[in-house]
Coordinates of N, CA and C in Angstrom, one line a residue:
Chain A
X720 N 0.8 -1.2 0.0 CA 0.0 0.0 0.0 C 0.9 1.3 0.0
X721 N 0.4 2.3 -0.7 CA 1.2 3.5 -0.8 C 1.3 4.2 0.6
X722 N 2.4 4.9 0.7 CA 2.7 5.6 2.0 C 1.9 6.9 2.0
X723 N 1.5 7.4 3.1 CA 0.9 8.7 3.3 C 1.7 9.6 4.2
X724 N 1.6 10.9 4.0 CA 2.3 11.8 4.8 C 1.2 12.8 5.3
X725 N 1.2 13.0 6.7 CA 0.3 13.9 7.3 C 1.1 14.8 8.3
X726 N 0.6 16.0 8.5 CA 1.2 16.8 9.5 C 1.0 16.2 10.9
X727 N 1.9 16.2 11.8 CA 1.7 15.6 13.1 C 0.6 16.2 14.0
X728 N 0.4 17.5 13.8 CA -0.6 18.1 14.6 C -1.2 19.4 13.9
X729 N -2.4 19.7 14.3 CA -3.1 20.9 13.8 C -4.1 21.4 14.9
X730 N -4.3 22.7 14.8 CA -5.3 23.3 15.7 C -6.4 24.0 14.8
X731 N -7.6 24.0 15.4 CA -8.7 24.7 14.7 C -9.7 25.2 15.7
X732 N -10.3 26.4 15.4 CA -11.2 27.0 16.3 C -12.6 26.3 16.2
X733 N -13.3 26.2 17.3 CA -14.6 25.6 17.3 C -15.5 26.4 16.4
X734 N -16.3 25.7 15.6 CA -17.2 26.3 14.6 C -16.7 26.6 13.3
X735 N -15.3 26.6 13.2 CA -14.7 26.8 11.9 C -14.5 25.4 11.1
X736 N -14.2 25.5 9.8 CA -13.9 24.3 9.1 C -12.5 23.8 9.4
X737 N -12.4 22.6 9.6 CA -11.1 22.0 9.8 C -10.7 21.2 8.5
X738 N -9.5 21.6 8.0 CA -9.1 21.0 6.7 C -7.8 20.2 7.0
X739 N -7.9 18.9 6.9 CA -6.7 18.1 7.2 C -6.1 17.6 5.9
X740 N -4.8 17.9 5.6 CA -4.2 17.5 4.4 C -3.5 16.1 4.5
X741 N -3.4 15.5 3.3 CA -2.7 14.2 3.3 C -2.0 14.1 1.9
X742 N -0.8 13.7 1.9 CA 0.0 13.5 0.7 C 0.1 12.0 0.4
X743 N -0.2 11.5 -0.8 CA 0.0 10.1 -1.1 C 0.5 10.1 -2.6
X744 N 1.7 10.6 -2.8 CA 2.2 10.8 -4.2 C 2.4 9.5 -4.9
X745 N 2.6 8.4 -4.3 CA 2.8 7.1 -5.0 C 1.6 6.3 -5.1
X746 N 0.4 6.9 -4.9 CA -0.8 6.1 -5.0 C -1.0 5.5 -6.4
X747 N -1.5 4.3 -6.4 CA -1.8 3.6 -7.7 C -3.3 3.7 -8.1
X748 N -3.6 3.4 -9.3 CA -4.9 3.6 -9.8 C -6.0 2.9 -9.1
X749 N -5.7 1.7 -8.5 CA -6.7 1.0 -7.8 C -6.7 1.2 -6.3
X750 N -6.1 2.2 -5.9 CA -6.0 2.4 -4.4 C -6.9 3.5 -4.0
X751 N -7.7 3.2 -2.9 CA -8.6 4.1 -2.3 C -8.0 4.9 -1.2
X752 N -8.5 6.1 -1.0 CA -8.1 6.9 0.2 C -9.1 6.8 1.3
X753 N -8.7 6.4 2.4 CA -9.6 6.2 3.6 C -9.2 7.2 4.7
X754 N -10.2 7.7 5.4 CA -9.9 8.5 6.6 C -10.6 7.8 7.8
X755 N -9.9 7.7 8.9 CA -10.4 7.3 10.2 C -10.0 8.3 11.2
X756 N -10.7 8.3 12.3 CA -10.2 9.1 13.5 C -10.3 8.2 14.7
X757 N -9.5 8.6 15.7 CA -9.5 7.9 17.0 C -9.5 8.9 18.1
X758 N -10.6 8.9 18.8 CA -10.8 9.7 20.0 C -10.1 8.9 21.2
X759 N -9.6 9.7 22.1 CA -8.8 9.1 23.2 C -9.5 7.9 23.8
X760 N -8.8 6.8 23.9 CA -9.4 5.6 24.6 C -10.5 4.9 23.9
X761 N -10.7 5.2 22.6 CA -11.7 4.5 21.8 C -11.0 3.8 20.6
X762 N -11.7 2.9 19.9 CA -11.2 2.4 18.7 C -11.3 3.4 17.5
X763 N -10.5 3.1 16.5 CA -10.6 4.0 15.3 C -12.0 4.0 14.7
X764 N -12.5 5.2 14.3 CA -13.8 5.3 13.7 C -13.7 5.7 12.3
X765 N -14.4 4.9 11.4 CA -14.4 5.2 10.0 C -15.1 6.5 9.7
X766 N -14.5 7.3 8.8 CA -15.1 8.6 8.5 C -15.6 8.6 7.0
X767 N -14.7 8.3 6.1 CA -15.1 8.5 4.7 C -14.0 7.8 3.8
X768 N -14.3 7.4 2.6 CA -13.3 7.0 1.7 C -13.7 7.3 0.3
X769 N -12.7 7.4 -0.6 CA -13.0 7.7 -2.0 C -11.9 7.2 -2.9
X770 N -12.2 7.2 -4.2 CA -11.2 6.7 -5.2 C -10.6 7.9 -6.0
X771 N -11.5 8.6 -6.7 CA -11.0 9.8 -7.4 C -12.0 11.0 -7.4
X772 N -13.3 10.7 -7.2 CA -14.2 11.8 -7.1 C -14.3 12.3 -5.6
X773 N -14.7 13.5 -5.5 CA -14.9 14.0 -4.1 C -16.1 13.3 -3.5
X774 N -16.1 13.1 -2.2 CA -17.1 12.4 -1.5 C -17.6 13.3 -0.3
X775 N -18.9 13.1 0.0 CA -19.4 13.8 1.2 C -20.4 12.9 1.9
X776 N -20.3 12.9 3.2 CA -21.3 12.2 4.0 C -21.7 13.1 5.2
X777 N -22.4 12.5 6.2 CA -22.9 13.3 7.3 C -21.7 13.8 8.2
X778 N -20.6 13.2 8.1 CA -19.5 13.5 9.0 C -18.5 14.5 8.4
X779 N -18.2 14.3 7.1 CA -17.1 15.1 6.5 C -17.2 15.1 5.0
X780 N -16.3 15.9 4.4 CA -16.1 15.8 2.9 C -14.7 15.4 2.6
X781 N -14.5 14.7 1.5 CA -13.2 14.3 1.1 C -12.9 14.9 -0.3
X782 N -11.9 15.7 -0.4 CA -11.5 16.3 -1.7 C -10.2 15.7 -2.1
X783 N -10.2 15.0 -3.3 CA -9.1 14.4 -3.9 C -8.6 15.2 -5.1
X784 N -7.3 15.5 -5.2 CA -6.8 16.3 -6.3 C -7.0 15.4 -7.6
X785 N -6.9 16.1 -8.7 CA -7.1 15.5 -10.0 C -6.1 14.4 -10.3
X786 N -4.8 14.7 -9.9 CA -3.7 13.7 -10.1 C -3.7 12.7 -9.0
X787 N -4.6 12.8 -8.0 CA -4.8 11.8 -6.9 C -3.6 11.7 -6.0
X788 N -2.7 12.7 -6.0 CA -1.5 12.6 -5.2 C -1.7 13.2 -3.8
X789 N -2.8 13.8 -3.6 CA -3.1 14.4 -2.3 C -4.6 14.5 -2.1
X790 N -5.0 14.6 -0.8 CA -6.4 14.8 -0.5 C -6.5 15.6 0.7
X791 N -7.7 16.1 0.9 CA -8.0 16.9 2.1 C -9.3 16.4 2.7
X792 N -9.3 16.2 4.0 CA -10.5 15.9 4.8 C -11.1 17.2 5.3
X793 N -12.3 17.5 5.1 CA -12.9 18.7 5.6 C -14.0 18.4 6.6
X794 N -13.9 18.9 7.9 CA -14.9 18.8 8.9 C -15.6 20.2 8.8
X795 N -16.8 20.4 8.3 CA -17.3 21.7 8.0 C -17.5 22.7 9.2
X796 N -17.9 22.1 10.3 CA -18.2 23.0 11.5 C -17.6 22.2 12.7
X797 N -16.3 22.4 12.9 CA -15.7 21.6 14.0 C -16.3 21.9 15.4
X798 N -16.4 20.8 16.1 CA -16.8 20.9 17.5 C -15.7 20.4 18.4
X799 N -15.8 20.6 19.7 CA -14.8 20.1 20.6 C -14.7 18.6 20.6
X800 N -15.8 17.9 20.2 CA -15.8 16.4 20.1 C -15.1 15.9 18.9
X801 N -14.7 16.8 18.0 CA -13.9 16.4 16.9 C -12.4 16.3 17.2
X802 N -12.0 16.7 18.4 CA -10.6 16.6 18.8 C -10.3 15.1 18.8
X803 N -9.2 14.7 18.0 CA -8.9 13.3 17.9 C -7.6 13.2 17.0
X804 N -7.1 12.0 16.8 CA -6.1 11.7 15.9 C -6.8 11.3 14.6
X805 N -6.4 11.9 13.5 CA -7.0 11.6 12.2 C -6.0 10.8 11.3
X806 N -6.4 9.7 10.8 CA -5.5 8.9 10.0 C -6.0 8.9 8.5
X807 N -5.1 9.1 7.6 CA -5.3 9.0 6.2 C -4.6 7.7 5.7
X808 N -5.3 6.9 5.1 CA -4.8 5.5 4.7 C -5.1 5.3 3.3
X809 N -4.1 4.7 2.5 CA -4.3 4.3 1.2 C -4.4 2.8 1.1
X810 N -5.4 2.3 0.5 CA -5.7 0.9 0.5 C -6.1 0.4 -0.9
X811 N -5.5 -0.7 -1.3 CA -5.8 -1.2 -2.7 C -7.2 -1.8 -2.7
X812 N -7.8 -1.7 -3.8 CA -9.2 -2.3 -4.0 C -9.1 -3.8 -3.7
X813 N -10.0 -4.3 -2.8 CA -10.0 -5.7 -2.5 C -8.9 -6.1 -1.4
X814 N -8.0 -5.2 -1.1 CA -7.1 -5.5 0.0 C -7.8 -5.6 1.3
X815 N -7.4 -6.6 2.1 CA -8.1 -6.8 3.3 C -7.7 -5.9 4.5
X816 N -6.4 -5.6 4.6 CA -6.0 -4.9 5.8 C -5.8 -3.4 5.6
X817 N -5.8 -2.7 6.7 CA -5.5 -1.3 6.7 C -4.1 -1.1 7.3
X818 N -3.3 -0.3 6.8 CA -2.0 0.1 7.4 C -2.0 1.5 7.9
X819 N -1.9 1.6 9.2 CA -2.1 3.0 9.8 C -0.7 3.6 9.9
X820 N -0.6 4.9 9.6 CA 0.5 5.7 9.9 C 0.4 6.4 11.3
X821 N 1.1 7.5 11.5 CA 1.0 8.2 12.8 C -0.1 9.2 12.9
X822 N -0.7 9.6 11.7 CA -1.9 10.5 11.8 C -1.6 11.9 12.2
X823 N -2.7 12.7 12.2 CA -2.6 14.1 12.6 C -3.4 14.3 13.9
X824 N -2.8 14.8 14.9 CA -3.5 15.1 16.1 C -4.2 16.4 15.9
X825 N -5.6 16.4 15.8 CA -6.3 17.7 15.6 C -6.9 18.1 17.0
X826 N -6.6 19.3 17.3 CA -7.2 19.9 18.6 C -8.2 21.0 18.2
X827 N -9.4 20.9 18.6 CA -10.4 21.9 18.4 C -10.4 22.8 19.7
X828 N -10.2 24.1 19.5 CA -10.1 25.0 20.6 C -11.4 25.8 20.7
X829 N -11.8 26.0 22.0 CA -13.1 26.8 22.2 C -12.9 28.3 21.8
Chain B
X338 N -26.3 0.3 12.3 CA -24.9 0.6 12.5 C -24.1 -0.7 12.8
X339 N -22.9 -0.8 12.3 CA -22.1 -2.0 12.5 C -21.7 -2.0 14.0
X340 N -21.7 -3.2 14.6 CA -21.3 -3.2 16.0 C -20.2 -4.3 16.1
X341 N -19.0 -3.9 16.6 CA -17.9 -4.8 16.9 C -17.7 -4.7 18.4
X342 N -17.9 -5.8 19.1 CA -17.9 -5.8 20.6 C -16.7 -6.6 21.1
X343 N -15.9 -6.0 21.9 CA -14.8 -6.7 22.6 C -15.2 -7.0 24.0
X344 N -15.0 -8.2 24.5 CA -15.6 -8.6 25.7 C -15.1 -7.9 26.9
X345 N -13.9 -7.3 27.0 CA -13.4 -6.6 28.1 C -12.8 -5.3 27.7
X346 N -13.0 -4.3 28.5 CA -12.3 -3.0 28.2 C -10.9 -3.0 28.9
X347 N -10.9 -3.5 30.1 CA -9.6 -3.6 30.8 C -9.4 -5.0 31.3
X348 N -8.1 -5.4 31.3 CA -7.8 -6.8 31.7 C -6.4 -6.7 32.4
X349 N -6.2 -7.4 33.5 CA -4.9 -7.5 34.1 C -4.6 -8.9 34.3
X350 N -3.5 -9.4 33.8 CA -3.1 -10.8 33.9 C -1.6 -10.9 34.4
X351 N -1.3 -12.1 34.8 CA 0.1 -12.3 35.3 C 0.9 -12.9 34.2
X352 N 2.2 -12.7 34.3 CA 3.1 -13.3 33.3 C 3.0 -14.8 33.3
X353 N 2.9 -15.4 32.2 CA 2.8 -16.9 32.0 C 1.3 -17.4 31.9
X354 N 0.4 -16.5 32.2 CA -1.0 -16.9 32.1 C -1.5 -17.0 30.6
X355 N -2.4 -17.9 30.4 CA -3.1 -18.0 29.1 C -4.2 -16.9 29.0
X356 N -4.2 -16.1 28.0 CA -5.2 -15.0 27.9 C -6.0 -15.2 26.7
X357 N -7.3 -15.0 26.8 CA -8.2 -15.0 25.7 C -8.9 -13.6 25.5
X358 N -8.8 -13.0 24.4 CA -9.5 -11.8 24.1 C -10.5 -12.1 23.0
X359 N -11.8 -11.8 23.3 CA -12.9 -12.1 22.5 C -13.5 -10.9 21.7
X360 N -13.9 -11.2 20.5 CA -14.5 -10.2 19.7 C -15.7 -10.7 18.9
X361 N -16.8 -10.0 18.9 CA -18.0 -10.4 18.2 C -18.4 -9.3 17.3
X362 N -18.8 -9.6 16.0 CA -19.4 -8.6 15.1 C -20.8 -9.1 14.7
X363 N -21.6 -8.1 14.4 CA -23.0 -8.4 14.1 C -23.4 -8.1 12.7
X364 N -22.4 -8.0 11.8 CA -22.7 -7.6 10.4 C -22.4 -8.7 9.4
X365 N -22.2 -9.9 9.8 CA -22.0 -11.0 8.9 C -20.8 -10.8 8.0
X366 N -19.8 -10.1 8.5 CA -18.6 -9.8 7.7 C -17.7 -11.1 7.6
X367 N -17.1 -11.2 6.4 CA -16.2 -12.3 6.2 C -14.9 -12.1 6.9
X368 N -14.4 -10.9 6.9 CA -13.0 -10.6 7.4 C -13.1 -10.0 8.8
X369 N -12.2 -10.5 9.7 CA -12.0 -10.0 11.0 C -10.5 -9.9 11.3
X370 N -10.1 -8.9 12.2 CA -8.7 -8.5 12.3 C -8.5 -8.3 13.8
X371 N -7.2 -8.6 14.2 CA -6.7 -8.1 15.5 C -5.5 -7.3 15.3
X372 N -5.5 -6.1 15.9 CA -4.4 -5.1 15.9 C -4.0 -4.9 17.4
X373 N -2.8 -4.5 17.5 CA -2.4 -3.9 18.8 C -1.9 -2.5 18.6
X374 N -2.1 -1.6 19.6 CA -1.7 -0.2 19.5 C -0.8 0.2 20.6
X375 N 0.4 0.7 20.3 CA 1.3 1.1 21.3 C 1.8 2.5 21.0
X376 N 2.1 3.3 22.1 CA 2.5 4.7 21.9 C 3.8 4.7 21.0
X377 N 3.8 5.6 20.0 CA 4.9 5.7 19.1 C 5.0 4.7 18.0
X378 N 4.3 3.6 18.1 CA 4.4 2.5 17.1 C 3.1 2.4 16.3
X379 N 2.0 3.1 16.8 CA 0.8 3.1 16.0 C 0.1 1.7 16.1
X380 N -0.8 1.5 15.1 CA -1.5 0.2 15.1 C -0.8 -0.8 14.2
X381 N -0.6 -2.0 14.8 CA 0.1 -3.0 14.0 C -0.8 -4.3 14.0
X382 N -0.8 -4.9 12.8 CA -1.7 -6.0 12.6 C -1.1 -7.3 13.1
X383 N -1.8 -8.0 13.9 CA -1.3 -9.3 14.5 C -1.8 -10.5 13.6
X384 N -3.1 -10.6 13.5 CA -3.6 -11.7 12.7 C -4.9 -11.2 12.0
X385 N -5.3 -11.9 10.9 CA -6.6 -11.6 10.4 C -7.2 -13.0 9.9
X386 N -8.5 -12.9 9.7 CA -9.2 -14.1 9.2 C -10.2 -13.7 8.1
X387 N -10.2 -14.4 7.0 CA -11.1 -14.1 5.9 C -12.3 -15.1 5.8
X388 N -12.3 -16.0 6.7 CA -13.4 -17.0 6.7 C -13.3 -17.8 7.9
X389 N -14.4 -18.5 8.3 CA -14.4 -19.4 9.4 C -13.2 -20.4 9.3
X390 N -12.5 -20.6 10.3 CA -11.4 -21.5 10.4 C -10.2 -21.1 9.6
X391 N -10.3 -20.0 8.9 CA -9.1 -19.5 8.1 C -8.4 -18.4 8.9
X392 N -7.1 -18.3 8.8 CA -6.4 -17.3 9.4 C -5.1 -17.0 8.6
X393 N -4.7 -15.7 8.7 CA -3.5 -15.3 8.1 C -2.6 -14.5 9.1
X394 N -1.3 -14.7 9.1 CA -0.5 -13.9 10.0 C -0.4 -12.4 9.5
X395 N -0.4 -11.5 10.4 CA -0.2 -10.1 10.1 C 1.3 -9.8 10.2
X396 N 1.6 -8.6 10.7 CA 3.0 -8.1 10.8 C 3.7 -8.6 12.0
X397 N 2.9 -8.8 13.1 CA 3.6 -9.2 14.4 C 2.9 -10.4 15.0
X398 N 2.9 -11.6 14.4 CA 2.1 -12.7 15.0 C 2.8 -13.4 16.1
X399 N 4.0 -13.2 16.4 CA 4.8 -14.0 17.4 C 4.2 -13.8 18.7
X400 N 4.0 -14.9 19.4 CA 3.4 -14.9 20.8 C 1.9 -14.9 20.8
X401 N 1.3 -14.9 19.6 CA -0.2 -14.9 19.6 C -0.7 -16.1 18.7
X402 N -1.9 -16.5 19.0 CA -2.6 -17.3 18.0 C -4.1 -16.8 18.0
X403 N -4.9 -17.4 17.1 CA -6.2 -16.9 16.9 C -7.1 -18.1 16.7
X404 N -8.4 -17.9 16.9 CA -9.4 -18.9 16.6 C -10.7 -18.3 16.0
X405 N -11.2 -18.9 14.9 CA -12.4 -18.4 14.3 C -13.3 -19.6 14.0
X406 N -14.0 -20.0 15.0 CA -14.9 -21.2 14.9 C -16.3 -20.8 14.3
X407 N -16.7 -19.6 14.6 CA -18.0 -19.1 14.0 C -17.7 -17.7 13.3
X408 N -18.5 -17.4 12.3 CA -18.3 -16.3 11.5 C -18.3 -15.0 12.3
X409 N -19.1 -14.9 13.3 CA -19.2 -13.7 14.1 C -18.2 -13.5 15.2
X410 N -17.4 -14.5 15.5 CA -16.5 -14.4 16.6 C -15.1 -14.7 16.2
X411 N -14.2 -13.8 16.7 CA -12.8 -14.0 16.4 C -12.0 -13.8 17.7
X412 N -11.2 -14.8 18.1 CA -10.6 -14.8 19.4 C -9.1 -14.6 19.2
X413 N -8.5 -13.8 20.1 CA -7.0 -13.7 20.1 C -6.5 -14.4 21.4
X414 N -5.5 -15.2 21.2 CA -5.0 -16.0 22.3 C -3.5 -15.7 22.6
X415 N -3.2 -15.4 23.8 CA -1.8 -15.2 24.3 C -1.5 -16.5 25.1
X416 N -0.7 -17.4 24.5 CA -0.5 -18.7 25.1 C 0.2 -18.6 26.5
X417 N 1.1 -17.7 26.6 CA 1.8 -17.5 27.8 C 2.2 -16.0 27.9
X418 N 1.3 -15.2 28.5 CA 1.4 -13.8 28.5 C 2.8 -13.3 29.0
X419 N 3.3 -12.3 28.4 CA 4.6 -11.7 28.8 C 4.3 -10.2 28.9
X420 N 5.2 -9.5 29.7 CA 5.0 -8.1 30.0 C 5.1 -7.3 28.7
X421 N 5.8 -7.7 27.7 CA 5.9 -6.9 26.4 C 4.6 -7.1 25.6
X422 N 3.6 -7.8 26.1 CA 2.3 -7.9 25.5 C 1.3 -7.0 26.1
X423 N 1.8 -6.2 27.1 CA 0.9 -5.1 27.6 C 0.7 -4.1 26.5
X424 N -0.6 -3.9 26.2 CA -0.9 -3.1 25.1 C -2.4 -2.8 25.0
X425 N -2.9 -2.0 24.1 CA -4.3 -1.9 23.7 C -4.5 -2.8 22.5
X426 N -5.5 -3.7 22.6 CA -5.8 -4.6 21.5 C -7.1 -4.2 20.9
X427 N -7.1 -4.1 19.6 CA -8.3 -3.6 18.8 C -8.7 -4.7 17.8
X428 N -10.0 -5.0 17.9 CA -10.6 -5.9 16.9 C -11.3 -5.1 15.9
X429 N -11.3 -5.6 14.6 CA -12.0 -5.0 13.5 C -12.7 -6.0 12.7
X430 N -13.7 -5.6 12.0 CA -14.3 -6.5 11.0 C -14.7 -5.7 9.7
X431 N -14.9 -6.4 8.6 CA -15.3 -5.7 7.4 C -14.3 -5.8 6.3
X432 N -14.3 -4.9 5.3 CA -13.3 -4.8 4.3 C -13.6 -5.5 3.0
X433 N -14.8 -6.0 2.9 CA -15.2 -6.5 1.6 C -14.8 -8.0 1.4
X434 N -15.2 -8.5 0.3 CA -15.0 -9.9 0.0 C -13.7 -10.1 -0.8
X435 N -12.8 -10.9 -0.4 CA -11.6 -11.1 -1.2 C -11.8 -11.6 -2.6
X436 N -13.0 -12.2 -2.8 CA -13.3 -12.7 -4.1 C -13.9 -11.7 -5.0
X437 N -14.3 -10.6 -4.5 CA -15.0 -9.6 -5.3 C -14.1 -8.3 -5.3
X438 N -14.6 -7.3 -6.1 CA -13.9 -6.1 -6.1 C -14.5 -5.1 -5.2
X439 N -15.4 -5.5 -4.4 CA -16.1 -4.6 -3.5 C -15.1 -4.1 -2.4
X440 N -15.1 -2.8 -2.2 CA -14.2 -2.2 -1.2 C -15.0 -1.6 -0.1
X441 N -14.9 -2.1 1.1 CA -15.7 -1.5 2.1 C -14.9 -1.3 3.4
X442 N -15.3 -0.4 4.2 CA -14.4 0.0 5.4 C -14.4 -1.1 6.4
X443 N -13.3 -1.0 7.2 CA -13.2 -1.8 8.4 C -13.9 -1.0 9.6
X444 N -14.5 -1.8 10.5 CA -15.1 -1.2 11.7 C -14.5 -1.7 12.9
X445 N -14.1 -0.9 13.9 CA -13.4 -1.3 15.0 C -14.2 -1.3 16.3
X446 N -13.8 -2.2 17.2 CA -14.3 -2.2 18.5 C -13.6 -1.1 19.4
X447 N -14.0 -1.0 20.6 CA -13.4 0.0 21.5 C -12.1 -0.4 22.2
X448 N -11.7 -1.6 21.9 CA -10.4 -2.0 22.4 C -10.4 -2.6 23.8
X449 N -9.4 -3.5 24.0 CA -9.2 -4.0 25.3 C -7.8 -3.6 25.8
X450 N -7.7 -2.9 26.9 CA -6.4 -2.5 27.4 C -5.9 -3.6 28.3
X451 N -4.9 -4.4 27.9 CA -4.3 -5.5 28.6 C -3.1 -5.1 29.3
X452 N -3.0 -5.4 30.6 CA -1.8 -5.2 31.4 C -1.3 -6.5 31.9
X453 N 0.0 -6.8 31.6 CA 0.6 -8.1 32.0 C 1.6 -7.7 33.1
X454 N 1.4 -8.3 34.3 CA 2.4 -7.9 35.4 C 3.3 -9.1 35.7

């Protein structure tokens, strides 16, 4: 699976949009971009995934660049409960496992 | 909603004990996984199973074994617990069918924090 690069930490004000970047410059054509988050003392929570089109669900939006070498997870109106470690993962279609990196520690400030 | 349930949130065992960590999922998923998570090392895959009675080694299988007798249940076994197995253990299920091109997310339980003294 392709390696991802994320900033180790970010801050965002409550109520603002949180934009979390991820670089995956060696991604292959059949590899999906997945985002998970982990709130302290809980298991990782699935947020969203996509292949090449932008995706949106009730939790977040995923913007993937046209060349697919990077993506951005957007939390449109961040709350204090969004404070967590966010993991960007690239996973081949049909691959069973996920390989986690170190993620981005996002802190939402009041 | 997918539910992955791990039998214990906290467990304290002594060195040399045999330890069973249990995980149950309610979504009829083919694939189930055991990870461990340690500070600075992130999540590492121990074992996974893609069908009943089938298992595959992950990245760090040494000192562990697994059992999948029923589709919904996946057990992690520490045959003789050691202090370096003190960790957070996470079970997951999902991921689609190996025989198809369907790509679906993994869903995790809330973890078992195991301390071996």
